[in-house]
Short mmCIF file of C-alpha atoms in Angstrom, two decimals:
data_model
loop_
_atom_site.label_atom_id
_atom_site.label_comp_id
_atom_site.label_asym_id
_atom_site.label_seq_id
_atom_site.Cartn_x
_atom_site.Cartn_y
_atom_site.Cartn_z
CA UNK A 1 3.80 13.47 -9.29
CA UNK A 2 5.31 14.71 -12.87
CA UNK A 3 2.58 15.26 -15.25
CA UNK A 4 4.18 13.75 -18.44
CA UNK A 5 2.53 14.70 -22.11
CA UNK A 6 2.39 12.96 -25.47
CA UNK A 7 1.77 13.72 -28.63
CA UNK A 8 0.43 12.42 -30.72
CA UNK A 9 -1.66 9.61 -28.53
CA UNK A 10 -2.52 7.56 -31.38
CA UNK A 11 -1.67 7.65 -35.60
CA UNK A 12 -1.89 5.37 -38.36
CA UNK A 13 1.49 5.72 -40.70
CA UNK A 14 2.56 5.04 -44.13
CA UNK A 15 5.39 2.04 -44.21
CA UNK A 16 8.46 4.20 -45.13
CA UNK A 17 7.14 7.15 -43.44
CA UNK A 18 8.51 8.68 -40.54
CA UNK A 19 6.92 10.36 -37.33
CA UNK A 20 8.21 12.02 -34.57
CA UNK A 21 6.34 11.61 -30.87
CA UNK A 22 6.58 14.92 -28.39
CA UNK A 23 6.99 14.23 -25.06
CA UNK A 24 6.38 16.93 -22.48
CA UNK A 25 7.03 16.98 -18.70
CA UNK A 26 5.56 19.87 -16.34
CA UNK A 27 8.89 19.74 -14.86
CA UNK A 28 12.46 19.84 -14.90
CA UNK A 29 13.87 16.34 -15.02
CA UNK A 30 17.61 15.01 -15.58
CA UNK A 31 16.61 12.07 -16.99
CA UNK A 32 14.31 10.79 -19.45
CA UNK A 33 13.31 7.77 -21.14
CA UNK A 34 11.73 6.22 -23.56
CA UNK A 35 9.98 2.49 -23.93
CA UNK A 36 8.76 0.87 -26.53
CA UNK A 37 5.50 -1.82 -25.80
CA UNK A 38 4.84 -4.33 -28.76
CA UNK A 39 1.17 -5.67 -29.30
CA UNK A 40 0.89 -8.18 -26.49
CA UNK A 41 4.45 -7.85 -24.84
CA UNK A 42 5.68 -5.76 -22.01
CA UNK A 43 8.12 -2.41 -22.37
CA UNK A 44 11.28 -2.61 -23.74
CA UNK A 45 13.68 0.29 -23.12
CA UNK A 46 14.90 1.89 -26.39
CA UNK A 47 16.88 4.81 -24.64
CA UNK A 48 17.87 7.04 -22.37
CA UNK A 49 17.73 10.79 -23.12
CA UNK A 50 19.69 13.31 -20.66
CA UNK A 51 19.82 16.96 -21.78
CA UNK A 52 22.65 18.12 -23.48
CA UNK A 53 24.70 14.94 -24.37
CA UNK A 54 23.87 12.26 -27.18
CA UNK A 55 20.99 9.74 -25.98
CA UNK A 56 22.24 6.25 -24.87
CA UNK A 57 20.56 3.53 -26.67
CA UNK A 58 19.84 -0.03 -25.56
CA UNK A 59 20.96 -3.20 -27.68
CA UNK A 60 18.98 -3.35 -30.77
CA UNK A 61 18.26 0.38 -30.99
CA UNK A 62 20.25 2.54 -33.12
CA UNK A 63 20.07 6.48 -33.36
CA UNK A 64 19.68 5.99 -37.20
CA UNK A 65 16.03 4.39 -36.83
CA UNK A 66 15.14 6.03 -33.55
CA UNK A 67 16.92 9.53 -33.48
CA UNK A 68 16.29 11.45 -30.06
CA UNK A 69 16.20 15.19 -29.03
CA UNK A 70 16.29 16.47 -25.68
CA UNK A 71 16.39 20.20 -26.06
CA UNK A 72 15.68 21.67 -22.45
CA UNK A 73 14.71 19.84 -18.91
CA UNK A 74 10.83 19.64 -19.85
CA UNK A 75 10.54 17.88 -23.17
CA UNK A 76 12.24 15.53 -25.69
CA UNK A 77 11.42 13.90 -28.78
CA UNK A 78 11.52 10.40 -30.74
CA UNK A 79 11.69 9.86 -34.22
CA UNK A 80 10.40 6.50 -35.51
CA UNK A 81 12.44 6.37 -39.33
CA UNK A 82 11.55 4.69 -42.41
CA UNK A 83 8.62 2.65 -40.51
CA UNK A 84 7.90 -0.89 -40.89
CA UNK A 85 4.85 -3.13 -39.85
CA UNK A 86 7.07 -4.20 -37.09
CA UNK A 87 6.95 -0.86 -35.55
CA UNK A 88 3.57 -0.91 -35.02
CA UNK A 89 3.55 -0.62 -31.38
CA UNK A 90 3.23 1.81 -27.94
CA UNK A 91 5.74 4.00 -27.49
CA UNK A 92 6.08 5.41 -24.12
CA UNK A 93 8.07 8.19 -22.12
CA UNK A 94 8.68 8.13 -18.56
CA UNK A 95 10.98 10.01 -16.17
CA UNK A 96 12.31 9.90 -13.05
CA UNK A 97 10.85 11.76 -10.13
CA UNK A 98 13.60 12.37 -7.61
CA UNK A 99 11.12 13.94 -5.20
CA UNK A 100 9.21 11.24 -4.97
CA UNK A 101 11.80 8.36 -3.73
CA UNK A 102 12.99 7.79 -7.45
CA UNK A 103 9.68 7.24 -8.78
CA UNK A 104 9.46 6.40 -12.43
CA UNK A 105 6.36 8.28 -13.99
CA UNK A 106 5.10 7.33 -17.65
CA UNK A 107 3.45 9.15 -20.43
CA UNK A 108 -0.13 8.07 -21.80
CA UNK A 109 1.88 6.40 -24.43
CA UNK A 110 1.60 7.08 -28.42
CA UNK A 111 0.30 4.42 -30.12
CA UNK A 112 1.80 3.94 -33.60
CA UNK A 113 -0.12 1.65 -36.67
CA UNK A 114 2.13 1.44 -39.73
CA UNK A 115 0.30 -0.04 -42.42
CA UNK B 1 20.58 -10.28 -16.51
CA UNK B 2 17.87 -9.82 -14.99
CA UNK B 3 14.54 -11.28 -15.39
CA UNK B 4 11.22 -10.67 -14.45
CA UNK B 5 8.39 -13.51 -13.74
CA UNK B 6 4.72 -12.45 -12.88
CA UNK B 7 2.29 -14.93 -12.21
CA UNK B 8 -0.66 -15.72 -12.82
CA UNK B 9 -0.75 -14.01 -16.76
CA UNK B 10 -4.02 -13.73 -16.44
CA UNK B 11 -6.75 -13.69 -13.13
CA UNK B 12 -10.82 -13.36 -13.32
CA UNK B 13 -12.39 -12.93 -10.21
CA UNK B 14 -16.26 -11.66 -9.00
CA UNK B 15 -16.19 -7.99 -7.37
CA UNK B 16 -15.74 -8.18 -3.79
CA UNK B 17 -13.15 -10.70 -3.56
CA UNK B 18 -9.51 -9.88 -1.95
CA UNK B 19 -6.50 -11.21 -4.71
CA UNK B 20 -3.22 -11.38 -4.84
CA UNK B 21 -0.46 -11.03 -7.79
CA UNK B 22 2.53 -12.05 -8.34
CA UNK B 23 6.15 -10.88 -8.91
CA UNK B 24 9.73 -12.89 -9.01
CA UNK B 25 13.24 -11.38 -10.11
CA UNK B 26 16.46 -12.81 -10.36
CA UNK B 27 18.68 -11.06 -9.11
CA UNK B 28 18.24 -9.58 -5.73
CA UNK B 29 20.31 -6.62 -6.15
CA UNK B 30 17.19 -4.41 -7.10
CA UNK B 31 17.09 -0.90 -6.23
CA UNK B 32 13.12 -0.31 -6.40
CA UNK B 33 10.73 -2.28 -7.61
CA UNK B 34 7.31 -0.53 -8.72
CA UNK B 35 4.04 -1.57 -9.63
CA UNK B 36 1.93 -0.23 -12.52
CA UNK B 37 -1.73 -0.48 -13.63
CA UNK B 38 -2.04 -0.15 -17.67
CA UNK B 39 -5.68 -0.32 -19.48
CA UNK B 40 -6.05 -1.24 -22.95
CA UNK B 41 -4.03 0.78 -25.49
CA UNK B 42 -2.82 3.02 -22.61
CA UNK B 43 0.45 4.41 -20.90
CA UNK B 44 1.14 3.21 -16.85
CA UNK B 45 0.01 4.42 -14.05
CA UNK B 46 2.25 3.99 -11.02
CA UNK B 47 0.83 2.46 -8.23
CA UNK B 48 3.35 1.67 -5.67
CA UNK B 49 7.07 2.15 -5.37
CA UNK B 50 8.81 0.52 -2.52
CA UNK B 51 13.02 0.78 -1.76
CA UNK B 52 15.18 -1.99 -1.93
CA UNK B 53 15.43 -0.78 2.42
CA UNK B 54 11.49 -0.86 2.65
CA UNK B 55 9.40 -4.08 3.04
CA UNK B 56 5.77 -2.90 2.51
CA UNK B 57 4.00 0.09 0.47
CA UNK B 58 0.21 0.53 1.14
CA UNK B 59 -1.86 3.35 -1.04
CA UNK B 60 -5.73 2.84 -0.25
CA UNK B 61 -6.70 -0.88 -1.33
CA UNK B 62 -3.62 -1.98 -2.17
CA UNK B 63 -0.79 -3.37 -0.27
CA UNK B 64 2.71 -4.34 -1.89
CA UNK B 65 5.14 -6.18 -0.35
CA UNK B 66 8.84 -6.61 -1.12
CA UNK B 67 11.13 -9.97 -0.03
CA UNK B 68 14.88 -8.58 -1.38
CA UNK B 69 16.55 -11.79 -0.26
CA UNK B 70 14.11 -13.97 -1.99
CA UNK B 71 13.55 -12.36 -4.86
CA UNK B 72 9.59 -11.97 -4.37
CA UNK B 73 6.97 -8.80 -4.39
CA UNK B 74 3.46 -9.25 -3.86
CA UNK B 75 0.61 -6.88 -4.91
CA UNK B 76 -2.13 -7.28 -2.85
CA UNK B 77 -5.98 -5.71 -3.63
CA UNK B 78 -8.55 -5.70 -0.93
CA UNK B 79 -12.76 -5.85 -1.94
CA UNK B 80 -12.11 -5.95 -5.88
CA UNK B 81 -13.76 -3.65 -8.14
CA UNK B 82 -14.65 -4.09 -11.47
CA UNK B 83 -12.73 -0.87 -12.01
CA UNK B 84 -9.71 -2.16 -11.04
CA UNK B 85 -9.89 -4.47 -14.25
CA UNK B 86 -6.24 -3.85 -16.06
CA UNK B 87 -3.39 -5.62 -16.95
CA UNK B 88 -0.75 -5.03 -13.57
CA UNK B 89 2.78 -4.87 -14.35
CA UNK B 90 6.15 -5.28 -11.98
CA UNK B 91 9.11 -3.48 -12.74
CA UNK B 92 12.32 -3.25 -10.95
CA UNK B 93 15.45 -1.38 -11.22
CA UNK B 94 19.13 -2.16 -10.12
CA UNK B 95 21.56 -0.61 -8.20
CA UNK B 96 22.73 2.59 -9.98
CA UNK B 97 20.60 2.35 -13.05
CA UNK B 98 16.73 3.84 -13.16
CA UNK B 99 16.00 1.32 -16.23
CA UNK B 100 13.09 -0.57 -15.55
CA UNK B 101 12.92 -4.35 -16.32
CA UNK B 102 9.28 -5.11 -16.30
CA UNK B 103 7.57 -8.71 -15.80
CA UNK B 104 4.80 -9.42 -19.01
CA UNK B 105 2.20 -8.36 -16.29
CA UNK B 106 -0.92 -10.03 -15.00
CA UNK B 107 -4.64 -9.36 -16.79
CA UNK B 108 -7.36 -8.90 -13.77
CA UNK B 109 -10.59 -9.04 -14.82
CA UNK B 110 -12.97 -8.13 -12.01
CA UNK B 111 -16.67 -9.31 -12.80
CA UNK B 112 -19.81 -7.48 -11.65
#
């Protein structure tokens, strides 16, 4: 199975700060994508991130707040900007192994306190 | 749009016992549907994928079963451990598209 690692697993953040989560994958994937998991509710997709076009973001989620990189087939980054309280949450990677019937594979998660 | 129910939220039962979980969706035009286990303050670890074709998945202790036409997946776990405490998440995707829609998950709390 893909091997998927984030950094950084856990930080506490200034509101009006922002922070920028790596996500790295020990191999080449089309597509990846990245969730976000409030305190207490279950993952929300923010957007999808395929190498070498613009990401595709869900309703709600706009490149200002959450810009996205996705430089090669192996890694990609988030950007949480200006931070609020309400961003206090998981935010999670995960990609799809194509190998493996389509099997969706997830990062450890980084988990994000903006106080 | 499709929706996600997983009962029971929440499930405490003594070590040993066999249990099953829960998983409803909508709309039956799924293309997978996947399981996940997620501790506390952790990412998810896939447990079981099973194709909209396939009707059963079985890794070790668990069994998962997929009804398409009914809308229905069940997880099942053989001679609980407290180890397998977690919270147990469905997630399904639909034709074409690998976004996941994920149920709120189901807490099991296995008790020495």
């Amino acid at each position: 199975s893909a091997v998927i690692s984030q950094k950084p697993s856990r930080d506490i953040c200034q509101r009006g700060t922002s922070l920028t989560i790596q996500c790295q994958v020990d191999s080449q994937v089309t597509m990846m994508f990245w969730y976000r998991q409030q305190p207490g509710q279950s993952l929300t997709l923010i957007a999808t991130a395929n190498q070498g076009s613009e990401a595709t973001y869900e309703s709600g989620f706009v490149i200002d707040k959450f810009p996205i990189s996705r430089p090669n087939l192996t890694f990609s980054t988030l950007t949480v900007s200006n931070m609020s309280p309400e961003d206090s949450s998981i935010y999670l990677c995960s990609v799809v192994d194509r190998t493996r019937g389509n099997t969706i594979y997830f990062g450890e998660g980084s988990w994000l306190t903006v106080v | 749009k499709q929706e996600v129910t997983q009962i029971p939220a929440a499930l405490s039962v003594p070590e040993g016992e066999n249990l099953v979980l829960n998983c409803s969706f909508t709309d039956s035009a799924i293309y997978n549907l996947q399981w996940f286990r997620q501790d506390p303050g952790k990412g998810l670890t896939s447990l079981l994928l099973i194709q909209s074709s396939q009707r059963e998945q079985t890794s070790g202790r668990l069994n998962a079963s997929l009804d398409k036409s009914s809308g229905r997946s069940t997880l099942y776990i053989a001679a609980s451990q407290p180890g397998d405490s977690a919270t147990y998440l469905c997630a399904v995707t639909g034709a074409g598209s690998y976004q996941l829609t994920f149920g709120k998950g189901t807490k099991l709390s296995v008790i020495p």
